[in-house]
mmCIF file of N, CA and C in Angstrom:
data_model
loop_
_atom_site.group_PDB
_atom_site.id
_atom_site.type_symbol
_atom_site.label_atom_id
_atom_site.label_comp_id
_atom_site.label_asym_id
_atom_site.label_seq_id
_atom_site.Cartn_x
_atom_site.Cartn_y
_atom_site.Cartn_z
ATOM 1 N N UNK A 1 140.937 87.279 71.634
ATOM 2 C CA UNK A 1 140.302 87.025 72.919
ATOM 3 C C UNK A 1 141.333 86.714 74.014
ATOM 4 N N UNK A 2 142.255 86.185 73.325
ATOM 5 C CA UNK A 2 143.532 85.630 75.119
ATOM 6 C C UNK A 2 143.848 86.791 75.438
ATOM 7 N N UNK A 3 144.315 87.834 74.381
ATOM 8 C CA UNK A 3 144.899 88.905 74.800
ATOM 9 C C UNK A 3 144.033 89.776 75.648
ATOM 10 N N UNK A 4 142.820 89.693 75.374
ATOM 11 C CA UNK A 4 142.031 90.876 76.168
ATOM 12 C C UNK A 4 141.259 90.064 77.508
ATOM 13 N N UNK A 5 141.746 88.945 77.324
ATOM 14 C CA UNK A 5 141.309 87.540 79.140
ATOM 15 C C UNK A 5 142.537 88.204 79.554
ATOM 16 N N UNK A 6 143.758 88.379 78.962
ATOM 17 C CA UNK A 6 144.833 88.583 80.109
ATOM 18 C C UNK A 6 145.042 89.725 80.304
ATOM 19 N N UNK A 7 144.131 90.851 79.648
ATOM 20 C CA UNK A 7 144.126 92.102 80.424
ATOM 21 C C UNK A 7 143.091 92.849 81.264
ATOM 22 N N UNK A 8 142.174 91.714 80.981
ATOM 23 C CA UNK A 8 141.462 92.139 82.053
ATOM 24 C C UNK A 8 141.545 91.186 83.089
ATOM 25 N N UNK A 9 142.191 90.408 83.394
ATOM 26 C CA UNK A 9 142.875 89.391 84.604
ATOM 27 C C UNK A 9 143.823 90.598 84.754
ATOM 28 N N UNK A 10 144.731 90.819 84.662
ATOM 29 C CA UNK A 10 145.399 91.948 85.089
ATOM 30 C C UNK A 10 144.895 93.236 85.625
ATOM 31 N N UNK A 11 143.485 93.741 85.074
ATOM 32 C CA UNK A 11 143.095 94.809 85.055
ATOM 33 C C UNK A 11 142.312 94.202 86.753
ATOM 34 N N UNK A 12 142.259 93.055 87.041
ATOM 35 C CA UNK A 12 141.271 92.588 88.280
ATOM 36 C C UNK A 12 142.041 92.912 89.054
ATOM 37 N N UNK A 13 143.597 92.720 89.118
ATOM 38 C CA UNK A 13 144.685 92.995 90.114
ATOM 39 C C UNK A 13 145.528 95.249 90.305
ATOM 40 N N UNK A 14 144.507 95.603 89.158
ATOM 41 C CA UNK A 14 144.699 97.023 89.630
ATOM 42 C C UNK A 14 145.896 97.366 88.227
ATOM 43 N N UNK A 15 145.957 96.168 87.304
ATOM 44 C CA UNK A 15 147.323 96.441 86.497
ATOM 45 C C UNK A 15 146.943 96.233 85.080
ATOM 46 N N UNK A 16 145.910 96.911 84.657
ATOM 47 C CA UNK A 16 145.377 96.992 83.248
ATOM 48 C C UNK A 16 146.220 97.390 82.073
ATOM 49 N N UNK A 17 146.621 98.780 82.441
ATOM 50 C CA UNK A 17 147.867 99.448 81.233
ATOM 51 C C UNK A 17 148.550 98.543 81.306
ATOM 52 N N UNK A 18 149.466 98.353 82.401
ATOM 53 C CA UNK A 18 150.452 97.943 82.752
ATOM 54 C C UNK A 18 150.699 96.459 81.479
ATOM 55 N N UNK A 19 149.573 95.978 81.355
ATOM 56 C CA UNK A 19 149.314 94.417 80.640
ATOM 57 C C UNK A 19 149.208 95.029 79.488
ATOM 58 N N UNK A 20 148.425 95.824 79.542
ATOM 59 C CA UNK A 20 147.696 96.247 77.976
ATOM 60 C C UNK A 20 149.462 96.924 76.792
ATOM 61 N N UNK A 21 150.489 97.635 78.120
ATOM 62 C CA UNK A 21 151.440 98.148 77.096
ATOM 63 C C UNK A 21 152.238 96.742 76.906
ATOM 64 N N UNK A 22 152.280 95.814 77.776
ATOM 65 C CA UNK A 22 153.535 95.070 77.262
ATOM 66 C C UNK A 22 152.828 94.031 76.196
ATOM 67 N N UNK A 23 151.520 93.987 76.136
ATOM 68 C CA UNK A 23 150.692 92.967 75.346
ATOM 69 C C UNK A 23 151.048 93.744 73.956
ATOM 70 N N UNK A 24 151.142 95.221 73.766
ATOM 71 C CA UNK A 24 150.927 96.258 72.275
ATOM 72 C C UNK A 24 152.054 96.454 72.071
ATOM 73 N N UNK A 25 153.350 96.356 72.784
ATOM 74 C CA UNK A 25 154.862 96.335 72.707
ATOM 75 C C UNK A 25 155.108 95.057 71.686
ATOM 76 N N UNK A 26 154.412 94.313 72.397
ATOM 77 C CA UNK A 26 154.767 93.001 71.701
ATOM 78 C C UNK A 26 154.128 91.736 70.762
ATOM 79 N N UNK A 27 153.599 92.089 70.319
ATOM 80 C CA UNK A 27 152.259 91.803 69.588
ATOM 81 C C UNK A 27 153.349 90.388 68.753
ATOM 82 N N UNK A 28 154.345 90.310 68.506
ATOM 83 C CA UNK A 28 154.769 89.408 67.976
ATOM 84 C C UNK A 28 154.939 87.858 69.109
ATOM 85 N N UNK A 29 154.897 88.434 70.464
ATOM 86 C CA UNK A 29 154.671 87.386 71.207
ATOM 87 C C UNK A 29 153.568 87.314 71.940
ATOM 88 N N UNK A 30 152.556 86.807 71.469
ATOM 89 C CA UNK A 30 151.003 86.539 72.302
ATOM 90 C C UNK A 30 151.117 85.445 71.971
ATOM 91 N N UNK A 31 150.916 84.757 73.385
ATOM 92 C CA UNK A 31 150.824 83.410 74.029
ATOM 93 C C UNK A 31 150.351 83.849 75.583
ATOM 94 N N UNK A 32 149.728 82.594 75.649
ATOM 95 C CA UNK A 32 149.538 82.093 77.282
ATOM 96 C C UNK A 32 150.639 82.302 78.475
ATOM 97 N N UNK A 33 151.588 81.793 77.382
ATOM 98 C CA UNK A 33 153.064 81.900 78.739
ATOM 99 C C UNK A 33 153.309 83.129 78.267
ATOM 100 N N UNK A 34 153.602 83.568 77.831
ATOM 101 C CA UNK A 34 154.286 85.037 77.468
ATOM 102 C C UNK A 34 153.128 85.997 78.568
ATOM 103 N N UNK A 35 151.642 85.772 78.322
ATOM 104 C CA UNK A 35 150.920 86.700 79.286
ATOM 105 C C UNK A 35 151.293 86.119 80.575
ATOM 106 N N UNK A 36 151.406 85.071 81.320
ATOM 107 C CA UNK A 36 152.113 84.651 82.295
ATOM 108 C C UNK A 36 153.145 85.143 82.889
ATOM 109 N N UNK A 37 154.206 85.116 82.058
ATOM 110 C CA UNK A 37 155.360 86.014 81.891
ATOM 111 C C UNK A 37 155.434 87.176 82.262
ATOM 112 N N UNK A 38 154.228 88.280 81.393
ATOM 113 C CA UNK A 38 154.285 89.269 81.622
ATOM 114 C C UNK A 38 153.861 89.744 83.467
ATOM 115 N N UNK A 39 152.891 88.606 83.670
ATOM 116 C CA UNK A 39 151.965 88.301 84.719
ATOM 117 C C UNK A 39 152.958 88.771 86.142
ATOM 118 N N UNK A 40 154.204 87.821 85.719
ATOM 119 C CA UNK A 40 155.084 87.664 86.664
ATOM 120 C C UNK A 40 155.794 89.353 87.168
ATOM 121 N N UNK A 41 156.610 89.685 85.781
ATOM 122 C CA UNK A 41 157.236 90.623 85.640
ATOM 123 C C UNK A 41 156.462 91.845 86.445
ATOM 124 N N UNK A 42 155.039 92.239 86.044
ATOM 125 C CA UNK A 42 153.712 92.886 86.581
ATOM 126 C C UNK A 42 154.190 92.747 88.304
ATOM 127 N N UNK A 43 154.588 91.727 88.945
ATOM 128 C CA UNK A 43 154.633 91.746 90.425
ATOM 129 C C UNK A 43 153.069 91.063 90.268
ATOM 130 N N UNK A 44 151.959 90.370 89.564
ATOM 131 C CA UNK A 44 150.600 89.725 89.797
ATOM 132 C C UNK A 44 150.664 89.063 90.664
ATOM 133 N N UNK A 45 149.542 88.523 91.088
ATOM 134 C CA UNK A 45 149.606 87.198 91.953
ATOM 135 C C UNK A 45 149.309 86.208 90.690
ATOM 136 N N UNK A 46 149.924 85.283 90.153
ATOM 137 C CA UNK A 46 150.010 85.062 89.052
ATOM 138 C C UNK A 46 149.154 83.668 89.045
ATOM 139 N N UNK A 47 148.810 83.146 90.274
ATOM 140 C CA UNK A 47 148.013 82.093 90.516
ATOM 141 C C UNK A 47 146.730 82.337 90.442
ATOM 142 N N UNK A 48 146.292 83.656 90.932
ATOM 143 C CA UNK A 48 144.899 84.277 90.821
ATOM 144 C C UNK A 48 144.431 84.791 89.171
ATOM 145 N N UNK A 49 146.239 84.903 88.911
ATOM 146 C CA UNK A 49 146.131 85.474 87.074
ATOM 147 C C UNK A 49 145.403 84.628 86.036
ATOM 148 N N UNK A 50 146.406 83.674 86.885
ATOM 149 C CA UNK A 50 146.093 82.168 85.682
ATOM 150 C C UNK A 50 144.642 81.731 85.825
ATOM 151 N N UNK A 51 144.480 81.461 87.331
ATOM 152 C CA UNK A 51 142.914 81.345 87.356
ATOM 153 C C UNK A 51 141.891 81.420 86.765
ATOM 154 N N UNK A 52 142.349 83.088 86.440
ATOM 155 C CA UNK A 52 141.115 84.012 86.067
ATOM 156 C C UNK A 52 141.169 84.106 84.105
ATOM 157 N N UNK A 53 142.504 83.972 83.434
ATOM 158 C CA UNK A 53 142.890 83.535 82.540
ATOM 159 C C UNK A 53 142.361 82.212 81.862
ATOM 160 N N UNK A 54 142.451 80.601 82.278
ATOM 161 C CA UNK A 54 142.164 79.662 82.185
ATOM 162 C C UNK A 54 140.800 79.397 82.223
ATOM 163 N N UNK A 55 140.116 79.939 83.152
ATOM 164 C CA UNK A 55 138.334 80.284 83.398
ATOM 165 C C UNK A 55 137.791 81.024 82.520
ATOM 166 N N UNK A 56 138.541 82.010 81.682
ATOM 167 C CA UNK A 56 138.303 82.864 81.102
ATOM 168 C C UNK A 56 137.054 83.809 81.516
ATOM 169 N N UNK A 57 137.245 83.963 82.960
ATOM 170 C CA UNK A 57 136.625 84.596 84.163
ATOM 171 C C UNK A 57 136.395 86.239 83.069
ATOM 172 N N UNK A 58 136.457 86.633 82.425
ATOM 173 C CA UNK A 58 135.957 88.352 82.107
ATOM 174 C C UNK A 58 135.609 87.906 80.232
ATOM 175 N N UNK A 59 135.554 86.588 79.807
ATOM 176 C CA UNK A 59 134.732 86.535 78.489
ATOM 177 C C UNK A 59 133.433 87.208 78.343
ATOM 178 N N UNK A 60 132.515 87.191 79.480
ATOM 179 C CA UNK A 60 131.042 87.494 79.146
ATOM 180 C C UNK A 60 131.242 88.891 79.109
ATOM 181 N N UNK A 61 132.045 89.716 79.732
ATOM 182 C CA UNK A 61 132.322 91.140 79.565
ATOM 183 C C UNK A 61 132.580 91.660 78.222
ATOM 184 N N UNK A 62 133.821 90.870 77.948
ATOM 185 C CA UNK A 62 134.585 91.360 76.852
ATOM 186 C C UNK A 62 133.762 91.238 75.646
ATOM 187 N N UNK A 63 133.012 89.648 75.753
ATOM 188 C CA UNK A 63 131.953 89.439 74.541
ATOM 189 C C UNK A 63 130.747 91.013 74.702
ATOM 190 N N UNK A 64 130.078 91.115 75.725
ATOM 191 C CA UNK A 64 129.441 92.359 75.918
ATOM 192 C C UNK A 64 129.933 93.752 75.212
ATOM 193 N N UNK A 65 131.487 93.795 75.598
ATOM 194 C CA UNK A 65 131.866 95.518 75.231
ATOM 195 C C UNK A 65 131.647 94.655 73.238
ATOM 196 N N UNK A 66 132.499 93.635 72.733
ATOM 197 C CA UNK A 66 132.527 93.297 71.561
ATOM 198 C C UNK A 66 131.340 93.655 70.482
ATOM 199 N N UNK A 67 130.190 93.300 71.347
ATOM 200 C CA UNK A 67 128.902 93.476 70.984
ATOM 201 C C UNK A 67 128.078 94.477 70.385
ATOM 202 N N UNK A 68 128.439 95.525 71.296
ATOM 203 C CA UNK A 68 127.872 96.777 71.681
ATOM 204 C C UNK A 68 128.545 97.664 70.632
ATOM 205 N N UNK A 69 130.326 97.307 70.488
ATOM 206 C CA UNK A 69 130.964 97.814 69.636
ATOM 207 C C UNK A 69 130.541 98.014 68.168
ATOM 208 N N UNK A 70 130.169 96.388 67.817
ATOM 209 C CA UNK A 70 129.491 95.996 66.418
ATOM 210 C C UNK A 70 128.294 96.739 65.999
ATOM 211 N N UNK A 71 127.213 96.869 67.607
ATOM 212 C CA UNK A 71 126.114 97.669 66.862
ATOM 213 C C UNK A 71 125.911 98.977 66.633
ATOM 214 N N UNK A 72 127.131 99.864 67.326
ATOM 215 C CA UNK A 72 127.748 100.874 66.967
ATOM 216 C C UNK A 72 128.744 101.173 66.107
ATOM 217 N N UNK A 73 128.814 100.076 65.258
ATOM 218 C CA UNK A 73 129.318 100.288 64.015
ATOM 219 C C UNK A 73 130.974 100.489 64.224
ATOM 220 N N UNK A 74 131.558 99.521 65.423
ATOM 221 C CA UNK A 74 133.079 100.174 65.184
ATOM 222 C C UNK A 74 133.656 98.525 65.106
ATOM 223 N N UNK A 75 134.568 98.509 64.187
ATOM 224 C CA UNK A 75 135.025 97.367 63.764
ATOM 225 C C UNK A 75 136.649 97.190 64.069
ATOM 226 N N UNK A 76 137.171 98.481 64.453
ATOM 227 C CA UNK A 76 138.478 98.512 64.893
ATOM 228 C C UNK A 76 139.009 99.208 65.882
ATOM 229 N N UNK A 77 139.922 99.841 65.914
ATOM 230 C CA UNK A 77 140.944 100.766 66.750
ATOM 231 C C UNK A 77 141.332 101.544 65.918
ATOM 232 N N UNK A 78 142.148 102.901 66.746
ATOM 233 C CA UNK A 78 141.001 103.401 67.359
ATOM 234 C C UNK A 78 139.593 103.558 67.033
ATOM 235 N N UNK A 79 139.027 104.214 67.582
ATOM 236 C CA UNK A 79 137.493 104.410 67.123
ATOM 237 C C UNK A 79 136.821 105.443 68.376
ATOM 238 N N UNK A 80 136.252 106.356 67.930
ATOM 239 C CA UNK A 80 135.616 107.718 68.809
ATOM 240 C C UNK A 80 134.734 107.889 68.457
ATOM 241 N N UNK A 81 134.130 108.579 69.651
ATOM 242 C CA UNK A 81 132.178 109.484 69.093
ATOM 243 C C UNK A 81 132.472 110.567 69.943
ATOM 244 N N UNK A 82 132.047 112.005 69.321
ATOM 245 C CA UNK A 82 132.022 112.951 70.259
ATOM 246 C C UNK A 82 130.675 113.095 69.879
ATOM 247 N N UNK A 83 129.843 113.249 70.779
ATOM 248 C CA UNK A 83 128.644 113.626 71.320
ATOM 249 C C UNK A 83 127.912 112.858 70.326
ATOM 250 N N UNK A 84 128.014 111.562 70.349
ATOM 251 C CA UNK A 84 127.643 110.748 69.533
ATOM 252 C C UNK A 84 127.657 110.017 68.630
ATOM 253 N N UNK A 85 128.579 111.084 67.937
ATOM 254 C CA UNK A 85 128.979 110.908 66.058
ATOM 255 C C UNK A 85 130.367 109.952 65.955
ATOM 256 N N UNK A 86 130.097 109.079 65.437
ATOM 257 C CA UNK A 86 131.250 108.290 65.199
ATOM 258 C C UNK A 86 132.681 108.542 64.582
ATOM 259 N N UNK A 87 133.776 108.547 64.775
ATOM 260 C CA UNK A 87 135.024 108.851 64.084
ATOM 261 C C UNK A 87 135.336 107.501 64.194
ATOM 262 N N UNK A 88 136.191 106.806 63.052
ATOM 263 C CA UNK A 88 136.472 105.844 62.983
ATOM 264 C C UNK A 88 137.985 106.046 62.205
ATOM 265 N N UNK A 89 139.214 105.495 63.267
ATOM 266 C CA UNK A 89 140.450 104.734 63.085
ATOM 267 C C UNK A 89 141.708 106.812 63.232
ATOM 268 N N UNK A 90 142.162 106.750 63.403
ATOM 269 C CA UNK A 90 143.476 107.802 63.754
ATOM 270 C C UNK A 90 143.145 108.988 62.716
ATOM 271 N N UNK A 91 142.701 109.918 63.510
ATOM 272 C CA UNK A 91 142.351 110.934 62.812
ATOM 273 C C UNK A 91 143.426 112.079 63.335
ATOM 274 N N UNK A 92 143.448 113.443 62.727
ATOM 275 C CA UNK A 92 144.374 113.958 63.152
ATOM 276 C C UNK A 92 143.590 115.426 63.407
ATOM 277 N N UNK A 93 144.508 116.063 64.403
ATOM 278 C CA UNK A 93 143.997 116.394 65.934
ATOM 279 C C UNK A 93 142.596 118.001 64.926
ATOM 280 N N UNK A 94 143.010 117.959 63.999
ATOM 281 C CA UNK A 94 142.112 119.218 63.496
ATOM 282 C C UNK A 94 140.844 118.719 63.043
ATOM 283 N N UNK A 95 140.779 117.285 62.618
ATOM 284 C CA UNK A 95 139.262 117.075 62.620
ATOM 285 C C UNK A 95 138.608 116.307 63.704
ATOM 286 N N UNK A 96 139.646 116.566 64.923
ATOM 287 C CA UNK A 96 138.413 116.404 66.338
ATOM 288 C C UNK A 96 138.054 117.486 66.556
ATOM 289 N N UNK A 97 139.014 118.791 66.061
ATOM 290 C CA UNK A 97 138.909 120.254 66.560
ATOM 291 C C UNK A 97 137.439 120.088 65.764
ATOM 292 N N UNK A 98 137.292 119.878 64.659
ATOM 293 C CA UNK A 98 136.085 120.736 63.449
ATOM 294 C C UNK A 98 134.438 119.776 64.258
ATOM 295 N N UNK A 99 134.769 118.571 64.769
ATOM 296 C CA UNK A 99 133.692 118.161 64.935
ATOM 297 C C UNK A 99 133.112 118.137 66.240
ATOM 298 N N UNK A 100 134.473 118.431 67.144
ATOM 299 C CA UNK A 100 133.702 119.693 68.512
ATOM 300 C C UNK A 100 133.275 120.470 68.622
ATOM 301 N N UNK A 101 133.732 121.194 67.245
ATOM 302 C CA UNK A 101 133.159 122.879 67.663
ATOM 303 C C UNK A 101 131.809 122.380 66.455
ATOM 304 N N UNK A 102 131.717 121.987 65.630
ATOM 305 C CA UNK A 102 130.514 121.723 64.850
ATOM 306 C C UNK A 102 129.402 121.269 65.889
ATOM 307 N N UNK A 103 129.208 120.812 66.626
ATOM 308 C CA UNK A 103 128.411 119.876 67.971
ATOM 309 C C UNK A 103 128.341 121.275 68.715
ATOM 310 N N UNK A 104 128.882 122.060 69.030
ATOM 311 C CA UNK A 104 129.006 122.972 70.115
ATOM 312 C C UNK A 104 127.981 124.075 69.239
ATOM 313 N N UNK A 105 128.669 124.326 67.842
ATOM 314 C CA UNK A 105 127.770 125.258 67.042
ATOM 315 C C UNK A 105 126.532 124.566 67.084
ATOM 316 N N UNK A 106 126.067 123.542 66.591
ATOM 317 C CA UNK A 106 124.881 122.527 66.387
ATOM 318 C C UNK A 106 123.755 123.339 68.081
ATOM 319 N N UNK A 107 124.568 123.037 68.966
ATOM 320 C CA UNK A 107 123.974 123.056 70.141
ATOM 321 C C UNK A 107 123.722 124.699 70.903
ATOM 322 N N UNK A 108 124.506 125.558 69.763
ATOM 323 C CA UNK A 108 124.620 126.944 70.081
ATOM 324 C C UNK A 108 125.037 127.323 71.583
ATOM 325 N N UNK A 109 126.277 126.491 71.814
ATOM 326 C CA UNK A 109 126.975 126.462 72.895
ATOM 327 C C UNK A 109 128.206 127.368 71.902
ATOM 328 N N UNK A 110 128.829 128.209 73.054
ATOM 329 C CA UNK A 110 129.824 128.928 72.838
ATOM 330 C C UNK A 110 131.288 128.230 72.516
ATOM 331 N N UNK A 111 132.282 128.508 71.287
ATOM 332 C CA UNK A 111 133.492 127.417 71.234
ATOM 333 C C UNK A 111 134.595 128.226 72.251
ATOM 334 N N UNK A 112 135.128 127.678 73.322
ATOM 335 C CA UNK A 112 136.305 128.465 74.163
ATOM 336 C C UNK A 112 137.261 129.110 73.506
ATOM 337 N N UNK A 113 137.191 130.000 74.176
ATOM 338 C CA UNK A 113 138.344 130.560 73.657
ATOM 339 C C UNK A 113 140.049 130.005 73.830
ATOM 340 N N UNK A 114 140.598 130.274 72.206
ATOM 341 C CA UNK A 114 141.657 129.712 71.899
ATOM 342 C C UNK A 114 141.842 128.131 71.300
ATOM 343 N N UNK A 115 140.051 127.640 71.386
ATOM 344 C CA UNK A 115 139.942 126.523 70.824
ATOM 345 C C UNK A 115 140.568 126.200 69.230
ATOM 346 N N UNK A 116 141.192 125.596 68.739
ATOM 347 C CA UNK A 116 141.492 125.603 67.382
ATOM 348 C C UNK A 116 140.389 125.256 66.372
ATOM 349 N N UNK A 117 140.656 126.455 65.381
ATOM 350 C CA UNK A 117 139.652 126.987 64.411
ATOM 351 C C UNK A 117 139.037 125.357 63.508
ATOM 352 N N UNK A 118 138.132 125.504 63.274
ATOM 353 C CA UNK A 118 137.776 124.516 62.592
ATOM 354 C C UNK A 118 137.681 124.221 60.931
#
């Protein structure tokens, strides 16, 4: 939860990635000051950071996406649905190919050409 208060406090100031890569760079330092830190480095207004950090001003959100996640059945990262269907955790790039064009066949929509075969 701190980690995802201090990226979406960041994400309020227009600097979401920006938090989100140095938070996944560094996963061995998550702390308060360290997101501070990063806060700084970011160019944040780091008073509005902390603010919004300390308030934990974007919990009811984050609890929301958390939520929604669970009753869609995704318990980790990554995690995908194409046209619904769940993929769950790093798949590799030929069985997104098979379950696009399966959805596209399903729907008797045409697969583009040069799409990779399924």
């Amino acid at each position: 939860m701190p980690a995802a208060l201090a990226a979406m406090a960041a994400n309020d100031q227009g600097k979401f990635w920006e938090m989100h890569d140095k938070i996944f760079a560094n996963q061995q330092k998550m702390s308060r000051d360290q997101y501070l830190a990063y806060a700084k480095e970011l160019k944040l207004d780091v008073s509005k950071f902390t603010k919004a950090l300390d308030a934990a001003q974007f919990k009811p959100q984050i609890e929301a996406d958390s939520a929604e996640a669970a009753k869609l059945g995704v318990s980790g990262t990554p995690a995908f649905f194409v046209n619904g269907k769940f993929l769950s955790g790093a798949k590799p790039f030929a069985e997104f190919a098979t379950a696009i064009n399966a959805e596209l066949k399903r729907l008797n929509l045409p697969i583009p050409e040069g799409a990779p075969a399924s």
